[in-house]
Amino acid sequence: MDVSSILDSLNDAQRQAVTAEHKPLLVLAGAGSGKTRVLVHRIAWLVQVEGLNLHNIIAVTFTNKAAAEMRGRVEEMLEVPAAPLWIGTFHGLAHRLLRRHWQEADLMQSFQIMDADDQKRMVKRVLREMDLDENQWPPREVCWYINNKKEEGIRPKHIVAGEDELEAIRVRIYQAYEDACARTGLIDFAEMLLRAHELWLNNPHLLAHYQRRFQHVLVDEFQDTNTIQYAWLRLLIGKTGTPFVVGDDDQSIYRWRGAKVEHLQRLATHFPELQTVRLEQNYRSTGNILKAANAVIDNNTGRLGKELWTDGHDGDLIQIFSAYNEREEAEFVVTRIRQWQNDGNERKESAILYRSNAQSRVFEEMLIQGGIPYRVYGGLRFFERAEIKDALAYLRLCANQNDDAAFERVVNTPTRGIGARSVTMVREYAQANSCSLWHAAAACVADELNFPRRAAKALHVFLVLINEMSKAVEKLDLGEQVEHVVFSSGLIEHFKKEKGEKAEARLENLDELISAASGFDVDEVVNAMQSDDYEDPELQLDPEEVSPLVAFLAHAALEAGEGQADAWEDCVQLMTLHSAKGLEFPLVFMCGLEDGLFPHQRSINDSAGLEEERRLCYVGMTRAKEHLYISHAERRRLYGQDNYAQASRFLSEIPTQLVHHIRPQVSVSRPVMPTLRRAALVREPAPEGLSLGQAVMHKKFGPGVVMNYEGQGSHARVQVNFQDVGAKWLVLAYANLQVI
DNA sequence: CTCCGCGTGGTTTTT
DNA sequence: CCACGCGGAG
C-alpha cells in the first residue's frame, strides 16, 4: 500500500494522530492547525492502509456544514462515494437512528421535528391548557428549563421537587409538554438526542449491533459536547470502540448552551489508555498574531496547555484603534477596507467581527454610505422564514393530521374566518377528549348545537381543504406536492394581496421552496434511513419506506439552510465572533473591545464566564491570517444611552511590543461632546468635580470611569464602570472617589 | 380581522 | 434607541 499520498502533506504531530494505533486518542488541535485534514486523513488511513470498511466508521460533527465538508473531502481522497460512512451532526445521526427504529424508540412513524419556534408555540399552548399565566411562566424560560433537563438526560419522573412549589409546577409543565409532543408526534431537538440515547439504553441488542459495527468513532469539536451527547458517545464506544476525538479547550465558547469543556479532561478518566497528540503548528496566521493570541489565552486557568507557532514570518503588528465613539470606529474600519480594496484585494477577504449583533448597525450604515457591498451573517434562515414555515405546516398536516402545531399555525393562515374564539373552542374540545385538534375540529363541525354556524362552516372549509390536499398530493412526486400545497393553500394569493417588497420576497421564497423540493435528492436521504446493515440478520429494520415528504420535512427542520444569500458576491463579511469560529480572513477587524461589551457585562463578574469571553477573544484573533485590527470606542450609544467604557481588559493582555496604537487624527472633527453638554445641562447638575467620562479611583475597586449619576447633595449617587469589577452604583458621600 | 399604540426588554447559536 | 408582542378599538 502506498501511504505517501496520505502522509506526505502532514507534519509530525498530524502524522502521529493519523497513524495512531487502535487506542483512544485525543487530538488537541489548535486554531488553524489542520484538524479537519487530520480527521479526513485518519479515515483514509483506516480504509486504505488498515483495510477497514467505511461501513465501520462513524464521524460526528456539530454543524451540517462541517459534516458536508468532511464527507466531500473523504470522497475526494478515496475517490469513491462515501455513502457507507456514517457522518453527520449529533442530531442528524440521532434522527437517522430514530427513523430506523421508530418503534423501539416509541415514536410514531411519521414523527416530525420541531424547531425552537415550534417548541415555544407548543409550550405556550401547554401553559394555556394548564391555566398558567405566560407572564409568570415566560415560554422562553420554560423552553430553556425543558431543554436543559433533556440535555442532562433528565425526564420529569426523575425530578424530585420536594418542598419547592415552583419546581413542582415546572415539572408539571415539562410533563404536560411531553404528553402533548407524544400525542402530536412531534419531537424537539433536545428530544432527538435524549431519545436516541434511551433507544440504546432500552434496547441492548440495538446498542450491541451499533457497537459491533462502528469500531471507530471520530468526533469533531469535542469541547462543544453537552452531557447527553457525551453520554451517547460513551454508550456507542462501549468497551470495544475506539474514540478518535478532536477538540480545543481554548476554543470552547458554548458553555452557555450546555457545552462542557470538562469532557475533555474527563476523557482521560473514562478511557485510561487515552493518548494525547497536540497540533500546535499553525498554518493560518502570522507570527505576531499568534504571539498575541497566545498571550491573551495564557491568562486562563486550567488549560490543557498548547502554544501555537508558525514557521512563517512575523507580519504586521496588531493595530489597535481607539475611537472617540462608535461612528468614528466604523468610519475607521470602512476607510481601511476601502484602502484594502484599492490595493487590489477582494472585499470578501475582510471581516468585521463583533460581540453582539446590535453592533452591526453602524457598520452597515457606513458601508452603505461608502457604497461598499457587505453581507451580514446570522438572522433568519431559509426554512425559518414565516412563509416557508406556513407552507411546511400544510405539508405536515398532509403527512400527519394530528400535528397540532401545524394545525394551529395554518388553521387561519391565510385568514379564512376562523377566529381566536373558534380555535379556543376546538382546543378545549381537544383537551377535554384528549384528542388532536384535527379530530376536535371535525367533532366541532359535526356538533352543530354548540358551535356557531358561521364558524363551523369556516372550519369545515379548512378541513375539506386539508383533506383534498392530502388526497391530491398522494400520487404526486415531491416537487409537485409542494407546488400543489403552496398554491391550493391560498398562501400565494395571500401574499400577492399584501404588496410591498417584503411580500415580493415571500413569494420568491415560496417559489424557491418548490425548487428546493423538486431538486431534493429523495433517494439519498431515504436510502440513508433504510438498511445498510444487510449482513446483520439480528437487526430488524422496518421494511416500509420513509416517504419523500417526511424525509423532506425532516431535512427542512434539521438543516435550516443558509442565511442571507449570495455568498459568491464580493462582500465585506460582518458577523459575531461566535459565528466566525472555524473561518479565516486575511484582514480582520475586531470591534467594540470595551469592558462591559466585550467581555460582556453579564459575564464579567464570574471567572468562568470571563474565561469564556477570553476564549472568544482568542477565537476572534486567530481568525486573522495577515492583518488584525482591534478597535474600541471611548463612548458608545447603546439602548439610546451614551455609555463610557474603558478599553477591554483583553487589550492590555497583548504584549505592548506586538501592538501599534493608532490614534484618531486631530483633524478629524471631534465634536466637543455636544450631546454630553446638553445632557449635563438638561439633567441635574453633576456632583461637584465629576462629569461623565471622568476617570476616577476607588480605594477598594480600583480605577474606573463615571458612567452616570443621579441625585443631589448627600444623596448623590454615581455609576462607575470599574476596570476590575465592572459597573457599580456608589453613594458619592461614602465612595471617597479620587479624580485621576 | 386588522391596525395602531403602548409597553417592554435587549449577549452569543446550532440543531 | 428599536424591534417585537400584546391588547384594545374600529
PDB file of N, CA and C in Angstrom, chain A residues 167-199:
ATOM      1  N   GLU A 167     -40.816  24.596  41.506  1.00  0.00           N
ATOM      2  CA  GLU A 167     -40.204  23.495  40.770  1.00  0.00           C
ATOM      3  C   GLU A 167     -41.256  22.435  40.434  1.00  0.00           C
ATOM      4  N   ALA A 168     -42.161  22.199  41.374  1.00  0.00           N
ATOM      5  CA  ALA A 168     -43.217  21.218  41.144  1.00  0.00           C
ATOM      6  C   ALA A 168     -44.055  21.620  39.931  1.00  0.00           C
ATOM      7  N   ILE A 169     -44.334  22.909  39.817  1.00  0.00           N
ATOM      8  CA  ILE A 169     -45.112  23.376  38.660  1.00  0.00           C
ATOM      9  C   ILE A 169     -44.294  23.215  37.383  1.00  0.00           C
ATOM     10  N   ARG A 170     -43.023  23.560  37.467  1.00  0.00           N
ATOM     11  CA  ARG A 170     -42.167  23.400  36.287  1.00  0.00           C
ATOM     12  C   ARG A 170     -42.184  21.953  35.792  1.00  0.00           C
ATOM     13  N   VAL A 171     -42.112  21.032  36.747  1.00  0.00           N
ATOM     14  CA  VAL A 171     -42.112  19.621  36.363  1.00  0.00           C
ATOM     15  C   VAL A 171     -43.442  19.251  35.717  1.00  0.00           C
ATOM     16  N   ARG A 172     -44.525  19.801  36.272  1.00  0.00           N
ATOM     17  CA  ARG A 172     -45.841  19.521  35.687  1.00  0.00           C
ATOM     18  C   ARG A 172     -45.928  20.061  34.270  1.00  0.00           C
ATOM     19  N   ILE A 173     -45.359  21.237  34.042  1.00  0.00           N
ATOM     20  CA  ILE A 173     -45.353  21.806  32.684  1.00  0.00           C
ATOM     21  C   ILE A 173     -44.549  20.898  31.755  1.00  0.00           C
ATOM     22  N   TYR A 174     -43.380  20.504  32.242  1.00  0.00           N
ATOM     23  CA  TYR A 174     -42.494  19.632  31.466  1.00  0.00           C
ATOM     24  C   TYR A 174     -43.245  18.358  31.074  1.00  0.00           C
ATOM     25  N   GLN A 175     -43.935  17.770  32.058  1.00  0.00           N
ATOM     26  CA  GLN A 175     -44.675  16.539  31.789  1.00  0.00           C
ATOM     27  C   GLN A 175     -45.795  16.775  30.773  1.00  0.00           C
ATOM     28  N   ALA A 176     -46.529  17.847  30.961  1.00  0.00           N
ATOM     29  CA  ALA A 176     -47.639  18.157  30.051  1.00  0.00           C
ATOM     30  C   ALA A 176     -47.107  18.394  28.641  1.00  0.00           C
ATOM     31  N   TYR A 177     -45.960  19.038  28.574  1.00  0.00           N
ATOM     32  CA  TYR A 177     -45.333  19.298  27.274  1.00  0.00           C
ATOM     33  C   TYR A 177     -44.961  17.975  26.598  1.00  0.00           C
ATOM     34  N   GLU A 178     -44.381  17.083  27.369  1.00  0.00           N
ATOM     35  CA  GLU A 178     -44.016  15.777  26.813  1.00  0.00           C
ATOM     36  C   GLU A 178     -45.245  15.035  26.307  1.00  0.00           C
ATOM     37  N   ASP A 179     -46.323  15.085  27.091  1.00  0.00           N
ATOM     38  CA  ASP A 179     -47.553  14.406  26.680  1.00  0.00           C
ATOM     39  C   ASP A 179     -48.052  14.980  25.368  1.00  0.00           C
ATOM     40  N   ALA A 180     -48.032  16.308  25.285  1.00  0.00           N
ATOM     41  CA  ALA A 180     -48.520  16.965  24.072  1.00  0.00           C
ATOM     42  C   ALA A 180     -47.674  16.550  22.869  1.00  0.00           C
ATOM     43  N   CYS A 181     -46.368  16.495  23.067  1.00  0.00           N
ATOM     44  CA  CYS A 181     -45.474  16.100  21.970  1.00  0.00           C
ATOM     45  C   CYS A 181     -45.764  14.669  21.521  1.00  0.00           C
ATOM     46  N   ALA A 182     -45.937  13.801  22.502  1.00  0.00           N
ATOM     47  CA  ALA A 182     -46.180  12.396  22.180  1.00  0.00           C
ATOM     48  C   ALA A 182     -47.495  12.256  21.413  1.00  0.00           C
ATOM     49  N   ARG A 183     -48.501  12.987  21.880  1.00  0.00           N
ATOM     50  CA  ARG A 183     -49.822  12.913  21.253  1.00  0.00           C
ATOM     51  C   ARG A 183     -49.772  13.371  19.794  1.00  0.00           C
ATOM     52  N   THR A 184     -48.969  14.386  19.543  1.00  0.00           N
ATOM     53  CA  THR A 184     -48.984  15.017  18.228  1.00  0.00           C
ATOM     54  C   THR A 184     -47.861  14.524  17.326  1.00  0.00           C
ATOM     55  N   GLY A 185     -47.026  13.628  17.839  1.00  0.00           N
ATOM     56  CA  GLY A 185     -45.960  13.074  17.008  1.00  0.00           C
ATOM     57  C   GLY A 185     -44.863  14.061  16.698  1.00  0.00           C
ATOM     58  N   LEU A 186     -44.540  14.892  17.676  1.00  0.00           N
ATOM     59  CA  LEU A 186     -43.504  15.902  17.444  1.00  0.00           C
ATOM     60  C   LEU A 186     -42.364  15.730  18.432  1.00  0.00           C
ATOM     61  N   ILE A 187     -41.151  15.953  17.973  1.00  0.00           N
ATOM     62  CA  ILE A 187     -40.028  15.944  18.902  1.00  0.00           C
ATOM     63  C   ILE A 187     -39.165  17.166  18.665  1.00  0.00           C
ATOM     64  N   ASP A 188     -38.654  17.729  19.759  1.00  0.00           N
ATOM     65  CA  ASP A 188     -37.777  18.891  19.632  1.00  0.00           C
ATOM     66  C   ASP A 188     -36.334  18.412  19.488  1.00  0.00           C
ATOM     67  N   PHE A 189     -35.430  19.347  19.302  1.00  0.00           N
ATOM     68  CA  PHE A 189     -34.029  18.991  19.036  1.00  0.00           C
ATOM     69  C   PHE A 189     -33.396  18.221  20.190  1.00  0.00           C
ATOM     70  N   ALA A 190     -33.625  18.702  21.403  1.00  0.00           N
ATOM     71  CA  ALA A 190     -33.022  18.034  22.554  1.00  0.00           C
ATOM     72  C   ALA A 190     -33.587  16.624  22.715  1.00  0.00           C
ATOM     73  N   GLU A 191     -34.872  16.501  22.383  1.00  0.00           N
ATOM     74  CA  GLU A 191     -35.526  15.195  22.496  1.00  0.00           C
ATOM     75  C   GLU A 191     -34.880  14.158  21.585  1.00  0.00           C
ATOM     76  N   MET A 192     -34.450  14.592  20.415  1.00  0.00           N
ATOM     77  CA  MET A 192     -33.830  13.652  19.474  1.00  0.00           C
ATOM     78  C   MET A 192     -32.641  12.973  20.118  1.00  0.00           C
ATOM     79  N   LEU A 193     -31.798  13.786  20.773  1.00  0.00           N
ATOM     80  CA  LEU A 193     -30.590  13.239  21.374  1.00  0.00           C
ATOM     81  C   LEU A 193     -30.928  12.331  22.544  1.00  0.00           C
ATOM     82  N   LEU A 194     -31.847  12.809  23.382  1.00  0.00           N
ATOM     83  CA  LEU A 194     -32.222  12.033  24.556  1.00  0.00           C
ATOM     84  C   LEU A 194     -32.875  10.718  24.128  1.00  0.00           C
ATOM     85  N   ARG A 195     -33.757  10.797  23.142  1.00  0.00           N
ATOM     86  CA  ARG A 195     -34.457   9.616  22.644  1.00  0.00           C
ATOM     87  C   ARG A 195     -33.468   8.601  22.061  1.00  0.00           C
ATOM     88  N   ALA A 196     -32.489   9.111  21.322  1.00  0.00           N
ATOM     89  CA  ALA A 196     -31.501   8.212  20.713  1.00  0.00           C
ATOM     90  C   ALA A 196     -30.679   7.516  21.804  1.00  0.00           C
ATOM     91  N   HIS A 197     -30.408   8.259  22.862  1.00  0.00           N
ATOM     92  CA  HIS A 197     -29.676   7.698  23.995  1.00  0.00           C
ATOM     93  C   HIS A 197     -30.498   6.603  24.669  1.00  0.00           C
ATOM     94  N   GLU A 198     -31.771   6.907  24.918  1.00  0.00           N
ATOM     95  CA  GLU A 198     -32.655   5.940  25.568  1.00  0.00           C
ATOM     96  C   GLU A 198     -32.903   4.725  24.674  1.00  0.00           C
ATOM     97  N   LEU A 199     -32.929   4.981  23.382  1.00  0.00           N
ATOM     98  CA  LEU A 199     -33.118   3.885  22.430  1.00  0.00           C
ATOM     99  C   LEU A 199     -32.081   2.795  22.665  1.00  0.00           C
TER     100      LEU A 199
END
